[in-house]
Amino acid sequence: MAANEAHAVEHPTYSHHPWPDASKDFKAKGVFTTPNNRTITVHQGATIRSGSGGTCSITLIGDRTGYTAEHCSHGRWTRGTEIFDQSNHRIGRVAAMSRGLDAVKINLDPSVRVDGRWEKRDYNTLNVGEPVHVLGLGQRFNESRVTDRPLMGWNGRPNTVALVSPLNSRPGTSGGAMVDRYNRVIGINVGYLENYTGKYGAYIPWNVVDSELR
């Protein structure tokens, strides 16, 4: 993949489509914090509440860090904003954002237990044609493949998203994890790009995220 990066320019015929929330029925009847003696288990790609009250998904790394798509905030999140799971329990707070980058870093609460061991995989180690999946809305979506397309522009930022084909996600999966066949996390799912050749799943790889969200 490294050879492509030198030529990573946005193709003018692509249209950009961040996934919308899955629904607006994720309404809170009350906000619940977690008692000291209770542990909340969070699974990779679990459903979380968006800034508008709909549903998005979360990417988990290690046992204390989460990520999601910034467009899930609907402009309502800032550093320190509380993040809630599908049962409306607080699971963490926004730790870092970067203007124009469609990704948010979340510090998970001490009461949260991450299910499984989740590690990052660098974009430059990927091979064209490798199978990948999106984990979002609490489920695994159909297999897709790494493409030979260079990093593309997203949200007005050049060289921001990598593409997979065929499209392998749907509304509500924004912020979920893009994983390889060994469940190593290669990036954060955000939506899709489309041109005359079809629709391509779009995710933000770690070399982009880690350079701005510390």
PDB file of C-alpha atoms in Angstrom:
ATOM      1  CA  MET A   1       0.000   0.000   0.000  1.00  0.00           C
ATOM      2  CA  ALA A   2       2.909   2.342   0.599  1.00  0.00           C
ATOM      3  CA  ALA A   3       3.562   2.734  -3.124  1.00  0.00           C
ATOM      4  CA  ASN A   4       0.090   4.195  -3.602  1.00  0.00           C
ATOM      5  CA  GLU A   5       0.484   6.894  -0.974  1.00  0.00           C
ATOM      6  CA  ALA A   6       2.803   9.014  -3.104  1.00  0.00           C
ATOM      7  CA  HIS A   7       0.003   9.379  -5.645  1.00  0.00           C
ATOM      8  CA  ALA A   8      -2.868   9.756  -3.179  1.00  0.00           C
ATOM      9  CA  VAL A   9      -5.057  12.431  -4.752  1.00  0.00           C
ATOM     10  CA  GLU A  10      -8.809  12.717  -4.669  1.00  0.00           C
ATOM     11  CA  HIS A  11     -10.605  11.638  -7.849  1.00  0.00           C
ATOM     12  CA  PRO A  12     -12.985  14.477  -8.799  1.00  0.00           C
ATOM     13  CA  THR A  13     -15.826  12.161  -9.821  1.00  0.00           C
ATOM     14  CA  TYR A  14     -16.269  10.505  -6.427  1.00  0.00           C
ATOM     15  CA  SER A  15     -19.256  11.494  -4.307  1.00  0.00           C
ATOM     16  CA  HIS A  16     -18.958  11.167  -0.526  1.00  0.00           C
ATOM     17  CA  HIS A  17     -21.555   9.504   1.693  1.00  0.00           C
ATOM     18  CA  PRO A  18     -21.048   9.369   5.482  1.00  0.00           C
ATOM     19  CA  TRP A  19     -23.457   6.784   6.848  1.00  0.00           C
ATOM     20  CA  PRO A  20     -26.451   8.347   8.640  1.00  0.00           C
ATOM     21  CA  ASP A  21     -27.648   7.108  12.022  1.00  0.00           C
ATOM     22  CA  ALA A  22     -29.495   3.804  11.893  1.00  0.00           C
ATOM     23  CA  SER A  23     -32.602   5.173  13.617  1.00  0.00           C
ATOM     24  CA  LYS A  24     -33.996   7.869  15.849  1.00  0.00           C
ATOM     25  CA  ASP A  25     -35.638   5.442  18.284  1.00  0.00           C
ATOM     26  CA  PHE A  26     -32.625   5.323  20.598  1.00  0.00           C
ATOM     27  CA  LYS A  27     -34.382   7.697  23.003  1.00  0.00           C
ATOM     28  CA  ALA A  28     -33.199   8.125  26.551  1.00  0.00           C
ATOM     29  CA  LYS A  29     -35.736   7.874  29.362  1.00  0.00           C
ATOM     30  CA  GLY A  30     -32.967   8.645  31.814  1.00  0.00           C
ATOM     31  CA  VAL A  31     -29.214   8.752  31.954  1.00  0.00           C
ATOM     32  CA  PHE A  32     -27.604   5.951  33.911  1.00  0.00           C
ATOM     33  CA  THR A  33     -24.146   5.983  35.403  1.00  0.00           C
ATOM     34  CA  THR A  34     -22.597   2.707  36.435  1.00  0.00           C
ATOM     35  CA  PRO A  35     -22.485   1.707  40.112  1.00  0.00           C
ATOM     36  CA  ASN A  36     -18.995   1.112  41.465  1.00  0.00           C
ATOM     37  CA  ASN A  37     -19.661  -2.602  41.861  1.00  0.00           C
ATOM     38  CA  ARG A  38     -20.977  -3.144  38.340  1.00  0.00           C
ATOM     39  CA  THR A  39     -19.022  -3.815  35.163  1.00  0.00           C
ATOM     40  CA  ILE A  40     -20.341  -2.991  31.698  1.00  0.00           C
ATOM     41  CA  THR A  41     -19.052  -5.236  28.918  1.00  0.00           C
ATOM     42  CA  VAL A  42     -18.600  -3.535  25.555  1.00  0.00           C
ATOM     43  CA  HIS A  43     -18.145  -5.601  22.401  1.00  0.00           C
ATOM     44  CA  GLN A  44     -16.224  -4.593  19.299  1.00  0.00           C
ATOM     45  CA  GLY A  45     -18.551  -2.712  16.946  1.00  0.00           C
ATOM     46  CA  ALA A  46     -21.215  -2.254  19.622  1.00  0.00           C
ATOM     47  CA  THR A  47     -24.059   0.209  19.143  1.00  0.00           C
ATOM     48  CA  ILE A  48     -23.654   3.590  20.816  1.00  0.00           C
ATOM     49  CA  ARG A  49     -25.863   6.654  20.984  1.00  0.00           C
ATOM     50  CA  SER A  50     -25.141   9.400  18.484  1.00  0.00           C
ATOM     51  CA  GLY A  51     -25.315  13.112  19.202  1.00  0.00           C
ATOM     52  CA  SER A  52     -28.820  13.261  17.708  1.00  0.00           C
ATOM     53  CA  GLY A  53     -30.202  10.310  19.680  1.00  0.00           C
ATOM     54  CA  GLY A  54     -29.822   7.809  16.833  1.00  0.00           C
ATOM     55  CA  THR A  55     -27.368   4.930  16.608  1.00  0.00           C
ATOM     56  CA  CYS A  56     -23.740   4.663  15.558  1.00  0.00           C
ATOM     57  CA  SER A  57     -21.027   2.129  16.395  1.00  0.00           C
ATOM     58  CA  ILE A  58     -17.734   2.016  18.301  1.00  0.00           C
ATOM     59  CA  THR A  59     -14.231   0.773  17.527  1.00  0.00           C
ATOM     60  CA  LEU A  60     -12.270  -0.638  20.488  1.00  0.00           C
ATOM     61  CA  ILE A  61      -8.486  -0.791  20.904  1.00  0.00           C
ATOM     62  CA  GLY A  62      -6.823  -2.283  23.976  1.00  0.00           C
ATOM     63  CA  ASP A  63      -8.884  -2.161  27.166  1.00  0.00           C
ATOM     64  CA  ARG A  64      -9.270   1.589  27.757  1.00  0.00           C
ATOM     65  CA  THR A  65      -9.723   3.268  24.367  1.00  0.00           C
ATOM     66  CA  GLY A  66     -12.551   3.597  21.884  1.00  0.00           C
ATOM     67  CA  TYR A  67     -13.134   5.497  18.643  1.00  0.00           C
ATOM     68  CA  THR A  68     -16.118   6.466  16.549  1.00  0.00           C
ATOM     69  CA  ALA A  69     -16.929   8.701  13.570  1.00  0.00           C
ATOM     70  CA  GLU A  70     -17.056  12.430  14.267  1.00  0.00           C
ATOM     71  CA  HIS A  71     -20.133  12.894  12.062  1.00  0.00           C
ATOM     72  CA  CYS A  72     -22.026  10.786  14.631  1.00  0.00           C
ATOM     73  CA  SER A  73     -21.787  13.793  16.954  1.00  0.00           C
ATOM     74  CA  HIS A  74     -23.965  15.960  14.690  1.00  0.00           C
ATOM     75  CA  GLY A  75     -21.856  18.869  15.892  1.00  0.00           C
ATOM     76  CA  ARG A  76     -22.858  18.332  19.534  1.00  0.00           C
ATOM     77  CA  TRP A  77     -19.750  16.699  20.972  1.00  0.00           C
ATOM     78  CA  THR A  78     -16.703  18.403  22.396  1.00  0.00           C
ATOM     79  CA  ARG A  79     -13.841  17.116  24.490  1.00  0.00           C
ATOM     80  CA  GLY A  80     -15.331  15.681  27.692  1.00  0.00           C
ATOM     81  CA  THR A  81     -18.765  14.863  26.215  1.00  0.00           C
ATOM     82  CA  GLU A  82     -20.195  11.664  27.710  1.00  0.00           C
ATOM     83  CA  ILE A  83     -20.706   8.661  25.420  1.00  0.00           C
ATOM     84  CA  PHE A  84     -23.501   6.145  26.077  1.00  0.00           C
ATOM     85  CA  ASP A  85     -24.151   2.554  25.039  1.00  0.00           C
ATOM     86  CA  GLN A  86     -27.416   1.155  23.664  1.00  0.00           C
ATOM     87  CA  SER A  87     -28.749   0.665  27.206  1.00  0.00           C
ATOM     88  CA  ASN A  88     -28.022   4.324  27.915  1.00  0.00           C
ATOM     89  CA  HIS A  89     -25.221   3.616  30.365  1.00  0.00           C
ATOM     90  CA  ARG A  90     -22.265   5.942  30.171  1.00  0.00           C
ATOM     91  CA  ILE A  91     -19.209   4.102  28.857  1.00  0.00           C
ATOM     92  CA  GLY A  92     -16.731   6.958  28.472  1.00  0.00           C
ATOM     93  CA  ARG A  93     -15.986  10.506  27.401  1.00  0.00           C
ATOM     94  CA  VAL A  94     -14.641  12.165  24.268  1.00  0.00           C
ATOM     95  CA  ALA A  95     -10.872  12.485  24.716  1.00  0.00           C
ATOM     96  CA  ALA A  96      -9.746  14.003  21.413  1.00  0.00           C
ATOM     97  CA  MET A  97     -11.113  15.493  18.195  1.00  0.00           C
ATOM     98  CA  SER A  98      -9.440  17.233  15.253  1.00  0.00           C
ATOM     99  CA  ARG A  99     -11.108  19.772  12.996  1.00  0.00           C
ATOM    100  CA  GLY A 100     -12.197  18.171   9.728  1.00  0.00           C
ATOM    101  CA  LEU A 101     -11.153  14.644  10.735  1.00  0.00           C
ATOM    102  CA  ASP A 102     -14.122  12.260  10.824  1.00  0.00           C
ATOM    103  CA  ALA A 103     -12.893  10.419  13.920  1.00  0.00           C
ATOM    104  CA  VAL A 104     -13.228  10.842  17.684  1.00  0.00           C
ATOM    105  CA  LYS A 105     -11.120   9.241  20.414  1.00  0.00           C
ATOM    106  CA  ILE A 106     -12.945   8.046  23.543  1.00  0.00           C
ATOM    107  CA  ASN A 107     -11.497   7.297  26.973  1.00  0.00           C
ATOM    108  CA  LEU A 108     -13.501   4.398  28.378  1.00  0.00           C
ATOM    109  CA  ASP A 109     -14.736   4.495  31.972  1.00  0.00           C
ATOM    110  CA  PRO A 110     -13.000   2.277  34.579  1.00  0.00           C
ATOM    111  CA  SER A 111     -16.256   0.306  34.874  1.00  0.00           C
ATOM    112  CA  VAL A 112     -16.047  -0.817  31.231  1.00  0.00           C
ATOM    113  CA  ARG A 113     -14.698  -4.241  30.297  1.00  0.00           C
ATOM    114  CA  VAL A 114     -13.720  -4.659  26.657  1.00  0.00           C
ATOM    115  CA  ASP A 115     -14.701  -8.058  25.275  1.00  0.00           C
ATOM    116  CA  GLY A 116     -11.700  -9.627  23.556  1.00  0.00           C
ATOM    117  CA  ARG A 117      -8.231  -8.378  22.671  1.00  0.00           C
ATOM    118  CA  TRP A 118      -8.162  -5.829  19.866  1.00  0.00           C
ATOM    119  CA  GLU A 119      -4.989  -4.525  18.268  1.00  0.00           C
ATOM    120  CA  LYS A 120      -4.281  -2.101  15.440  1.00  0.00           C
ATOM    121  CA  ARG A 121      -2.826  -3.072  12.085  1.00  0.00           C
ATOM    122  CA  ASP A 122      -0.967  -0.488  10.015  1.00  0.00           C
ATOM    123  CA  TYR A 123      -2.366   0.512   6.618  1.00  0.00           C
ATOM    124  CA  ASN A 124       1.014   0.047   4.936  1.00  0.00           C
ATOM    125  CA  THR A 125       1.050  -3.686   5.728  1.00  0.00           C
ATOM    126  CA  LEU A 126      -2.182  -4.415   3.840  1.00  0.00           C
ATOM    127  CA  ASN A 127      -2.184  -6.308   0.556  1.00  0.00           C
ATOM    128  CA  VAL A 128      -4.562  -5.690  -2.327  1.00  0.00           C
ATOM    129  CA  GLY A 129      -7.322  -8.294  -2.299  1.00  0.00           C
ATOM    130  CA  GLU A 130      -7.113  -9.107   1.418  1.00  0.00           C
ATOM    131  CA  PRO A 131     -10.522  -9.911   2.959  1.00  0.00           C
ATOM    132  CA  VAL A 132     -11.892  -7.468   5.531  1.00  0.00           C
ATOM    133  CA  HIS A 133     -15.139  -7.025   7.463  1.00  0.00           C
ATOM    134  CA  VAL A 134     -16.970  -4.248   9.250  1.00  0.00           C
ATOM    135  CA  LEU A 135     -18.008  -4.849  12.862  1.00  0.00           C
ATOM    136  CA  GLY A 136     -20.843  -2.452  13.610  1.00  0.00           C
ATOM    137  CA  LEU A 137     -24.314  -2.358  15.157  1.00  0.00           C
ATOM    138  CA  GLY A 138     -23.185  -5.343  17.198  1.00  0.00           C
ATOM    139  CA  GLN A 139     -22.722  -7.633  14.198  1.00  0.00           C
ATOM    140  CA  ARG A 140     -20.248  -8.701  11.518  1.00  0.00           C
ATOM    141  CA  PHE A 141     -21.044  -7.598   7.974  1.00  0.00           C
ATOM    142  CA  ASN A 142     -20.247  -9.306   4.666  1.00  0.00           C
ATOM    143  CA  GLU A 143     -16.698  -9.788   3.490  1.00  0.00           C
ATOM    144  CA  SER A 144     -15.076  -7.118   1.353  1.00  0.00           C
ATOM    145  CA  ARG A 145     -11.604  -6.723  -0.147  1.00  0.00           C
ATOM    146  CA  VAL A 146      -8.773  -4.231   0.124  1.00  0.00           C
ATOM    147  CA  THR A 147      -8.542  -2.259  -3.142  1.00  0.00           C
ATOM    148  CA  ASP A 148      -5.599  -0.783  -5.012  1.00  0.00           C
ATOM    149  CA  ARG A 149      -7.164   2.698  -4.803  1.00  0.00           C
ATOM    150  CA  PRO A 150      -4.984   5.370  -3.169  1.00  0.00           C
ATOM    151  CA  LEU A 151      -6.043   7.211  -0.038  1.00  0.00           C
ATOM    152  CA  MET A 152      -8.949   9.488  -0.954  1.00  0.00           C
ATOM    153  CA  GLY A 153     -10.333  12.775   0.311  1.00  0.00           C
ATOM    154  CA  TRP A 154     -13.098  12.834   2.919  1.00  0.00           C
ATOM    155  CA  ASN A 155     -14.884  15.656   4.703  1.00  0.00           C
ATOM    156  CA  GLY A 156     -12.797  18.191   2.797  1.00  0.00           C
ATOM    157  CA  ARG A 157      -9.538  16.568   3.882  1.00  0.00           C
ATOM    158  CA  PRO A 158      -7.269  14.972   1.240  1.00  0.00           C
ATOM    159  CA  ASN A 159      -5.672  11.536   1.697  1.00  0.00           C
ATOM    160  CA  THR A 160      -7.952  10.579   4.574  1.00  0.00           C
ATOM    161  CA  VAL A 161      -9.874   7.376   3.761  1.00  0.00           C
ATOM    162  CA  ALA A 162      -8.953   3.998   2.309  1.00  0.00           C
ATOM    163  CA  LEU A 163     -11.407   2.060   0.141  1.00  0.00           C
ATOM    164  CA  VAL A 164     -12.702  -1.505   0.144  1.00  0.00           C
ATOM    165  CA  SER A 165     -14.945  -3.266  -2.370  1.00  0.00           C
ATOM    166  CA  PRO A 166     -17.714  -4.273  -2.504  1.00  0.00           C
ATOM    167  CA  LEU A 167     -19.468  -1.954  -0.065  1.00  0.00           C
ATOM    168  CA  ASN A 168     -19.825  -3.917   3.181  1.00  0.00           C
ATOM    169  CA  SER A 169     -21.702  -1.736   5.676  1.00  0.00           C
ATOM    170  CA  ARG A 170     -24.913   0.245   6.119  1.00  0.00           C
ATOM    171  CA  PRO A 171     -26.448   3.147   8.100  1.00  0.00           C
ATOM    172  CA  GLY A 172     -25.571   2.945  11.779  1.00  0.00           C
ATOM    173  CA  THR A 173     -22.186   1.304  11.232  1.00  0.00           C
ATOM    174  CA  SER A 174     -20.271   4.601  11.199  1.00  0.00           C
ATOM    175  CA  GLY A 175     -17.570   4.445  13.852  1.00  0.00           C
ATOM    176  CA  GLY A 176     -17.465   0.658  13.794  1.00  0.00           C
ATOM    177  CA  ALA A 177     -14.266  -1.320  13.271  1.00  0.00           C
ATOM    178  CA  MET A 178     -12.848  -2.413   9.926  1.00  0.00           C
ATOM    179  CA  VAL A 179     -10.977  -5.653  10.682  1.00  0.00           C
ATOM    180  CA  ASP A 180      -8.828  -8.140   8.778  1.00  0.00           C
ATOM    181  CA  ARG A 181      -9.290 -11.912   8.761  1.00  0.00           C
ATOM    182  CA  TYR A 182      -7.475 -12.194  12.108  1.00  0.00           C
ATOM    183  CA  ASN A 183      -9.650  -9.499  13.722  1.00  0.00           C
ATOM    184  CA  ARG A 184      -6.855  -6.949  13.760  1.00  0.00           C
ATOM    185  CA  VAL A 185      -8.373  -3.494  13.445  1.00  0.00           C
ATOM    186  CA  ILE A 186      -7.252  -1.667  10.302  1.00  0.00           C
ATOM    187  CA  GLY A 187      -9.347   1.468  10.809  1.00  0.00           C
ATOM    188  CA  ILE A 188     -12.647   3.204  11.580  1.00  0.00           C
ATOM    189  CA  ASN A 189     -15.608   2.714   9.234  1.00  0.00           C
ATOM    190  CA  VAL A 190     -17.201   6.013   8.126  1.00  0.00           C
ATOM    191  CA  GLY A 191     -19.349   5.449   5.021  1.00  0.00           C
ATOM    192  CA  TYR A 192     -18.782   5.035   1.296  1.00  0.00           C
ATOM    193  CA  LEU A 193     -17.556   6.745  -1.856  1.00  0.00           C
ATOM    194  CA  GLU A 194     -19.277   6.313  -5.187  1.00  0.00           C
ATOM    195  CA  ASN A 195     -18.422   6.942  -8.829  1.00  0.00           C
ATOM    196  CA  TYR A 196     -19.270   5.425 -12.206  1.00  0.00           C
ATOM    197  CA  THR A 197     -17.468   2.199 -11.280  1.00  0.00           C
ATOM    198  CA  GLY A 198     -19.591   1.576  -8.186  1.00  0.00           C
ATOM    199  CA  LYS A 199     -19.688   2.066  -4.424  1.00  0.00           C
ATOM    200  CA  TYR A 200     -16.645   1.600  -2.190  1.00  0.00           C
ATOM    201  CA  GLY A 201     -16.616   1.223   1.577  1.00  0.00           C
ATOM    202  CA  ALA A 202     -14.578   3.982   3.236  1.00  0.00           C
ATOM    203  CA  TYR A 203     -12.583   3.749   6.452  1.00  0.00           C
ATOM    204  CA  ILE A 204      -9.990   5.955   8.155  1.00  0.00           C
ATOM    205  CA  PRO A 205      -6.733   4.008   8.652  1.00  0.00           C
ATOM    206  CA  TRP A 206      -4.596   4.318  11.776  1.00  0.00           C
ATOM    207  CA  ASN A 207      -1.764   6.256  10.165  1.00  0.00           C
ATOM    208  CA  VAL A 208      -4.281   9.094   9.639  1.00  0.00           C
ATOM    209  CA  VAL A 209      -6.026   8.776  13.025  1.00  0.00           C
ATOM    210  CA  ASP A 210      -2.899   8.452  15.173  1.00  0.00           C
ATOM    211  CA  SER A 211      -1.217  11.467  13.611  1.00  0.00           C
ATOM    212  CA  GLU A 212      -3.973  13.738  14.950  1.00  0.00           C
ATOM    213  CA  LEU A 213      -5.777  12.062  17.862  1.00  0.00           C
ATOM    214  CA  ARG A 214      -3.345  11.507  20.715  1.00  0.00           C
TER     215      ARG A 214
END
